[in-house]
């Protein structure tokens, strides 16, 4: 008999992951006030200069580690009850006065959500509804060719929804991201926008 062996040429891209660790010191100084189910907090944040390394993903693995400058910012958050029992308004916001050359650090980031969550029937039924607006500021990212951190992603806002229900030991959820289909929500140059996405799942935990 005759055995025929076919060879196939496959083009591959080899990504290197150098053994270089990122390093940067800093501090966070904040305070929180809570009373009568109200929670409010704020903090100052400072990151000292150091070294940042790429994530090692296909879009940035060819980049070298880079030196980053000091960066300072502020953050604040709150959670307060709103009119109805179980209804709360929650939010968080952070802003950096100077991100320097730090990649993937948004100039600003924030979210505000209206959350309905409560317990019924002696705690056996627990529904949650969360309507959330998310703000992501401009960010230094790799260029289209993935050679340098010289590009900048645009700032954008998206709307997310989450419905979660627990009945005794069974919990189910379904969530939607970018419900309004904001086509400006692009994280990296050359990539598609954050199209609306649905996520769902079920979990349970039974004991004898």
mmCIF file of C-alpha atoms in Angstrom:
data_model
loop_
_atom_site.group_PDB
_atom_site.id
_atom_site.type_symbol
_atom_site.label_atom_id
_atom_site.label_comp_id
_atom_site.label_asym_id
_atom_site.label_seq_id
_atom_site.Cartn_x
_atom_site.Cartn_y
_atom_site.Cartn_z
ATOM 1 C CA UNK A 1 0.000 0.000 0.000
ATOM 2 C CA UNK A 2 0.922 3.618 -0.337
ATOM 3 C CA UNK A 3 0.656 6.050 2.561
ATOM 4 C CA UNK A 4 0.223 9.678 1.528
ATOM 5 C CA UNK A 5 1.059 12.407 3.982
ATOM 6 C CA UNK A 6 -0.241 15.891 3.289
ATOM 7 C CA UNK A 7 1.423 18.874 4.882
ATOM 8 C CA UNK A 8 -0.445 22.060 5.655
ATOM 9 C CA UNK A 9 1.238 25.400 6.206
ATOM 10 C CA UNK A 10 -0.419 27.307 9.050
ATOM 11 C CA UNK A 11 0.394 30.955 9.659
ATOM 12 C CA UNK A 12 0.694 31.599 13.365
ATOM 13 C CA UNK A 13 1.503 34.617 15.463
ATOM 14 C CA UNK A 14 3.721 34.067 18.458
ATOM 15 C CA UNK A 15 3.025 36.322 21.410
ATOM 16 C CA UNK A 16 5.740 36.733 23.971
ATOM 17 C CA UNK A 17 5.042 37.234 27.651
ATOM 18 C CA UNK A 18 8.178 38.685 29.217
ATOM 19 C CA UNK A 19 8.721 38.091 32.916
ATOM 20 C CA UNK A 20 8.338 41.766 33.802
ATOM 21 C CA UNK A 21 6.156 42.838 36.687
ATOM 22 C CA UNK A 22 4.324 46.114 36.917
ATOM 23 C CA UNK A 23 5.122 48.236 39.912
ATOM 24 C CA UNK A 24 3.673 51.412 41.348
ATOM 25 C CA UNK A 25 3.089 52.630 44.865
ATOM 26 C CA UNK A 26 0.444 54.972 46.094
ATOM 27 C CA UNK A 27 -2.192 55.679 48.697
ATOM 28 C CA UNK A 28 -5.930 56.129 49.170
ATOM 29 C CA UNK A 29 -7.234 58.451 51.884
ATOM 30 C CA UNK A 30 -10.974 58.530 52.430
ATOM 31 C CA UNK A 31 -13.891 58.811 54.789
ATOM 32 C CA UNK A 32 -17.385 57.353 54.967
ATOM 33 C CA UNK A 33 -20.536 58.556 56.685
ATOM 34 C CA UNK A 34 -23.531 56.321 57.329
ATOM 35 C CA UNK A 35 -26.746 56.969 59.247
ATOM 36 C CA UNK A 36 -30.383 55.950 58.914
ATOM 37 C CA UNK A 37 -29.644 53.728 55.916
ATOM 38 C CA UNK A 38 -27.744 56.513 54.140
ATOM 39 C CA UNK A 39 -24.157 55.834 53.022
ATOM 40 C CA UNK A 40 -21.855 58.465 51.534
ATOM 41 C CA UNK A 41 -18.108 58.260 51.035
ATOM 42 C CA UNK A 42 -15.230 60.024 49.299
ATOM 43 C CA UNK A 43 -11.502 59.542 48.941
ATOM 44 C CA UNK A 44 -8.323 60.991 47.473
ATOM 45 C CA UNK A 45 -6.200 58.611 45.398
ATOM 46 C CA UNK A 46 -2.581 58.941 44.357
ATOM 47 C CA UNK A 47 -0.439 56.595 42.278
ATOM 48 C CA UNK A 48 3.318 57.084 42.203
ATOM 49 C CA UNK A 49 5.411 56.671 39.086
ATOM 50 C CA UNK A 50 6.395 53.133 38.178
ATOM 51 C CA UNK A 51 6.221 50.561 35.409
ATOM 52 C CA UNK A 52 3.138 49.333 33.542
ATOM 53 C CA UNK A 53 3.099 46.184 31.459
ATOM 54 C CA UNK A 54 0.643 45.110 28.729
ATOM 55 C CA UNK A 55 -2.083 42.606 29.520
ATOM 56 C CA UNK A 56 -0.479 40.088 27.174
ATOM 57 C CA UNK A 57 -3.585 39.877 24.994
ATOM 58 C CA UNK A 58 -3.387 39.762 21.169
ATOM 59 C CA UNK A 59 -4.013 43.505 20.851
ATOM 60 C CA UNK A 60 -1.122 44.589 23.135
ATOM 61 C CA UNK A 61 1.266 41.646 23.642
ATOM 62 C CA UNK A 62 3.792 43.127 21.188
ATOM 63 C CA UNK A 63 4.203 46.251 23.312
ATOM 64 C CA UNK A 64 7.071 46.779 25.709
ATOM 65 C CA UNK A 65 6.673 47.719 29.392
ATOM 66 C CA UNK A 66 6.613 51.472 29.822
ATOM 67 C CA UNK A 67 7.359 53.971 32.548
ATOM 68 C CA UNK A 68 4.317 55.814 33.912
ATOM 69 C CA UNK A 69 4.105 59.111 35.763
ATOM 70 C CA UNK A 70 2.373 60.077 38.988
ATOM 71 C CA UNK A 71 -1.412 60.283 38.839
ATOM 72 C CA UNK A 72 -3.869 61.771 41.315
ATOM 73 C CA UNK A 73 -7.621 61.513 41.491
ATOM 74 C CA UNK A 74 -10.753 61.598 43.599
ATOM 75 C CA UNK A 75 -13.608 59.142 44.034
ATOM 76 C CA UNK A 76 -16.984 59.292 45.691
ATOM 77 C CA UNK A 77 -19.902 56.936 46.199
ATOM 78 C CA UNK A 78 -23.348 56.902 47.778
ATOM 79 C CA UNK A 79 -26.314 54.662 48.510
ATOM 80 C CA UNK A 80 -29.541 56.242 49.725
ATOM 81 C CA UNK A 81 -33.153 55.056 50.159
ATOM 82 C CA UNK A 82 -35.749 56.521 47.780
ATOM 83 C CA UNK A 83 -39.452 56.856 48.734
ATOM 84 C CA UNK A 84 -40.573 53.206 48.431
ATOM 85 C CA UNK A 85 -39.443 50.406 50.708
ATOM 86 C CA UNK A 86 -36.576 48.482 49.134
ATOM 87 C CA UNK A 87 -35.882 51.172 46.527
ATOM 88 C CA UNK A 88 -32.414 52.745 46.578
ATOM 89 C CA UNK A 89 -30.376 55.152 44.498
ATOM 90 C CA UNK A 90 -26.722 54.136 44.260
ATOM 91 C CA UNK A 91 -23.796 55.703 42.496
ATOM 92 C CA UNK A 92 -20.047 56.003 42.265
ATOM 93 C CA UNK A 93 -17.730 58.362 40.391
ATOM 94 C CA UNK A 94 -13.981 58.723 40.025
ATOM 95 C CA UNK A 95 -11.899 61.252 38.142
ATOM 96 C CA UNK A 96 -8.158 61.616 37.614
ATOM 97 C CA UNK A 97 -6.647 65.067 37.311
ATOM 98 C CA UNK A 98 -3.747 63.627 35.303
ATOM 99 C CA UNK A 99 -3.522 60.040 34.058
ATOM 100 C CA UNK A 100 -0.075 60.793 32.635
ATOM 101 C CA UNK A 101 1.009 58.007 30.331
ATOM 102 C CA UNK A 102 -0.946 55.268 32.111
ATOM 103 C CA UNK A 103 -2.739 52.976 29.630
ATOM 104 C CA UNK A 104 -6.226 51.607 30.293
ATOM 105 C CA UNK A 105 -6.922 54.119 33.087
ATOM 106 C CA UNK A 106 -10.089 56.101 32.229
ATOM 107 C CA UNK A 107 -9.900 59.824 32.898
ATOM 108 C CA UNK A 108 -13.280 59.404 34.561
ATOM 109 C CA UNK A 109 -15.567 56.514 35.403
ATOM 110 C CA UNK A 110 -18.974 56.524 36.990
ATOM 111 C CA UNK A 111 -22.248 54.718 37.431
ATOM 112 C CA UNK A 112 -25.624 55.553 38.866
ATOM 113 C CA UNK A 113 -28.328 52.976 39.478
ATOM 114 C CA UNK A 114 -31.888 52.700 40.693
ATOM 115 C CA UNK A 115 -32.178 49.425 42.582
ATOM 116 C CA UNK A 116 -35.331 47.723 43.811
ATOM 117 C CA UNK A 117 -34.505 44.915 46.231
ATOM 118 C CA UNK A 118 -36.472 43.453 49.122
ATOM 119 C CA UNK A 119 -37.430 40.231 50.932
ATOM 120 C CA UNK A 120 -40.928 38.736 51.008
ATOM 121 C CA UNK A 121 -42.627 35.679 52.526
ATOM 122 C CA UNK A 122 -40.238 35.389 55.465
ATOM 123 C CA UNK A 123 -37.218 35.795 53.230
ATOM 124 C CA UNK A 124 -38.156 33.000 50.809
ATOM 125 C CA UNK A 125 -38.747 35.356 47.871
ATOM 126 C CA UNK A 126 -36.085 37.937 46.981
ATOM 127 C CA UNK A 127 -36.471 39.976 43.771
ATOM 128 C CA UNK A 128 -33.938 42.515 42.478
ATOM 129 C CA UNK A 129 -34.303 44.999 39.650
ATOM 130 C CA UNK A 130 -31.329 47.201 38.731
ATOM 131 C CA UNK A 131 -31.376 49.948 36.101
ATOM 132 C CA UNK A 132 -27.886 51.361 35.717
ATOM 133 C CA UNK A 133 -26.225 54.067 33.661
ATOM 134 C CA UNK A 134 -22.467 53.720 33.170
ATOM 135 C CA UNK A 135 -19.980 56.411 32.173
ATOM 136 C CA UNK A 136 -16.514 55.495 30.890
ATOM 137 C CA UNK A 137 -14.111 58.305 30.132
ATOM 138 C CA UNK A 138 -11.428 58.570 27.493
ATOM 139 C CA UNK A 139 -8.552 56.108 27.927
ATOM 140 C CA UNK A 140 -5.032 55.696 26.549
ATOM 141 C CA UNK A 141 -4.971 52.461 24.526
ATOM 142 C CA UNK A 142 -2.816 50.742 21.856
ATOM 143 C CA UNK A 143 -3.061 52.020 18.295
ATOM 144 C CA UNK A 144 -4.736 49.978 15.557
ATOM 145 C CA UNK A 145 -1.483 48.133 14.768
ATOM 146 C CA UNK A 146 -0.817 47.392 18.453
ATOM 147 C CA UNK A 147 2.645 48.957 18.309
ATOM 148 C CA UNK A 148 2.402 51.867 20.725
ATOM 149 C CA UNK A 149 0.126 53.330 23.396
ATOM 150 C CA UNK A 150 -0.631 56.392 21.306
ATOM 151 C CA UNK A 151 -4.357 56.005 20.654
ATOM 152 C CA UNK A 152 -7.235 57.170 22.798
ATOM 153 C CA UNK A 153 -10.628 55.508 23.153
ATOM 154 C CA UNK A 154 -13.637 57.844 23.198
ATOM 155 C CA UNK A 155 -15.731 58.535 26.273
ATOM 156 C CA UNK A 156 -19.176 56.957 26.217
ATOM 157 C CA UNK A 157 -22.328 56.238 28.232
ATOM 158 C CA UNK A 158 -24.325 52.997 28.233
ATOM 159 C CA UNK A 159 -27.457 51.723 29.963
ATOM 160 C CA UNK A 160 -27.587 48.301 31.645
ATOM 161 C CA UNK A 161 -30.495 46.323 33.099
ATOM 162 C CA UNK A 162 -30.484 43.420 35.553
ATOM 163 C CA UNK A 163 -33.377 41.298 36.825
ATOM 164 C CA UNK A 164 -32.633 38.729 39.524
ATOM 165 C CA UNK A 165 -35.024 36.508 41.465
ATOM 166 C CA UNK A 166 -34.388 34.114 44.330
ATOM 167 C CA UNK A 167 -37.048 31.659 45.453
ATOM 168 C CA UNK A 168 -35.840 29.743 48.480
ATOM 169 C CA UNK A 169 -32.557 28.166 47.279
ATOM 170 C CA UNK A 170 -33.017 28.737 43.553
ATOM 171 C CA UNK A 171 -31.660 31.930 42.009
ATOM 172 C CA UNK A 172 -32.037 33.108 38.407
ATOM 173 C CA UNK A 173 -30.883 36.272 36.684
ATOM 174 C CA UNK A 174 -30.996 37.918 33.288
ATOM 175 C CA UNK A 175 -29.099 41.059 32.350
ATOM 176 C CA UNK A 176 -28.684 43.334 29.348
ATOM 177 C CA UNK A 177 -25.694 45.567 28.575
ATOM 178 C CA UNK A 178 -25.824 48.641 26.343
ATOM 179 C CA UNK A 179 -29.594 48.403 26.037
ATOM 180 C CA UNK A 180 -29.842 51.576 23.919
ATOM 181 C CA UNK A 181 -27.202 50.321 21.439
ATOM 182 C CA UNK A 182 -24.777 53.225 21.769
ATOM 183 C CA UNK A 183 -22.462 52.685 18.771
ATOM 184 C CA UNK A 184 -19.951 55.165 20.242
ATOM 185 C CA UNK A 185 -19.085 52.638 22.973
ATOM 186 C CA UNK A 186 -15.753 51.505 21.498
ATOM 187 C CA UNK A 187 -12.959 50.366 23.829
ATOM 188 C CA UNK A 188 -10.155 49.963 21.262
ATOM 189 C CA UNK A 189 -9.512 51.493 17.823
ATOM 190 C CA UNK A 190 -10.598 49.170 15.046
ATOM 191 C CA UNK A 191 -12.893 47.081 17.240
ATOM 192 C CA UNK A 192 -16.663 46.864 16.987
ATOM 193 C CA UNK A 193 -18.816 48.873 19.410
ATOM 194 C CA UNK A 194 -20.280 47.305 22.516
ATOM 195 C CA UNK A 195 -23.384 45.920 20.872
ATOM 196 C CA UNK A 196 -26.304 45.033 23.165
ATOM 197 C CA UNK A 197 -25.531 41.813 24.987
ATOM 198 C CA UNK A 198 -27.731 39.559 27.101
ATOM 199 C CA UNK A 199 -26.506 37.340 29.948
ATOM 200 C CA UNK A 200 -28.509 34.866 32.013
ATOM 201 C CA UNK A 201 -28.004 32.070 34.479
ATOM 202 C CA UNK A 202 -29.558 29.861 37.149
ATOM 203 C CA UNK A 203 -28.039 28.489 40.342
ATOM 204 C CA UNK A 204 -29.367 26.434 43.218
ATOM 205 C CA UNK A 205 -28.151 25.053 46.522
ATOM 206 C CA UNK A 206 -30.134 22.291 48.195
ATOM 207 C CA UNK A 207 -29.345 20.679 51.566
ATOM 208 C CA UNK A 208 -30.836 17.512 53.099
#
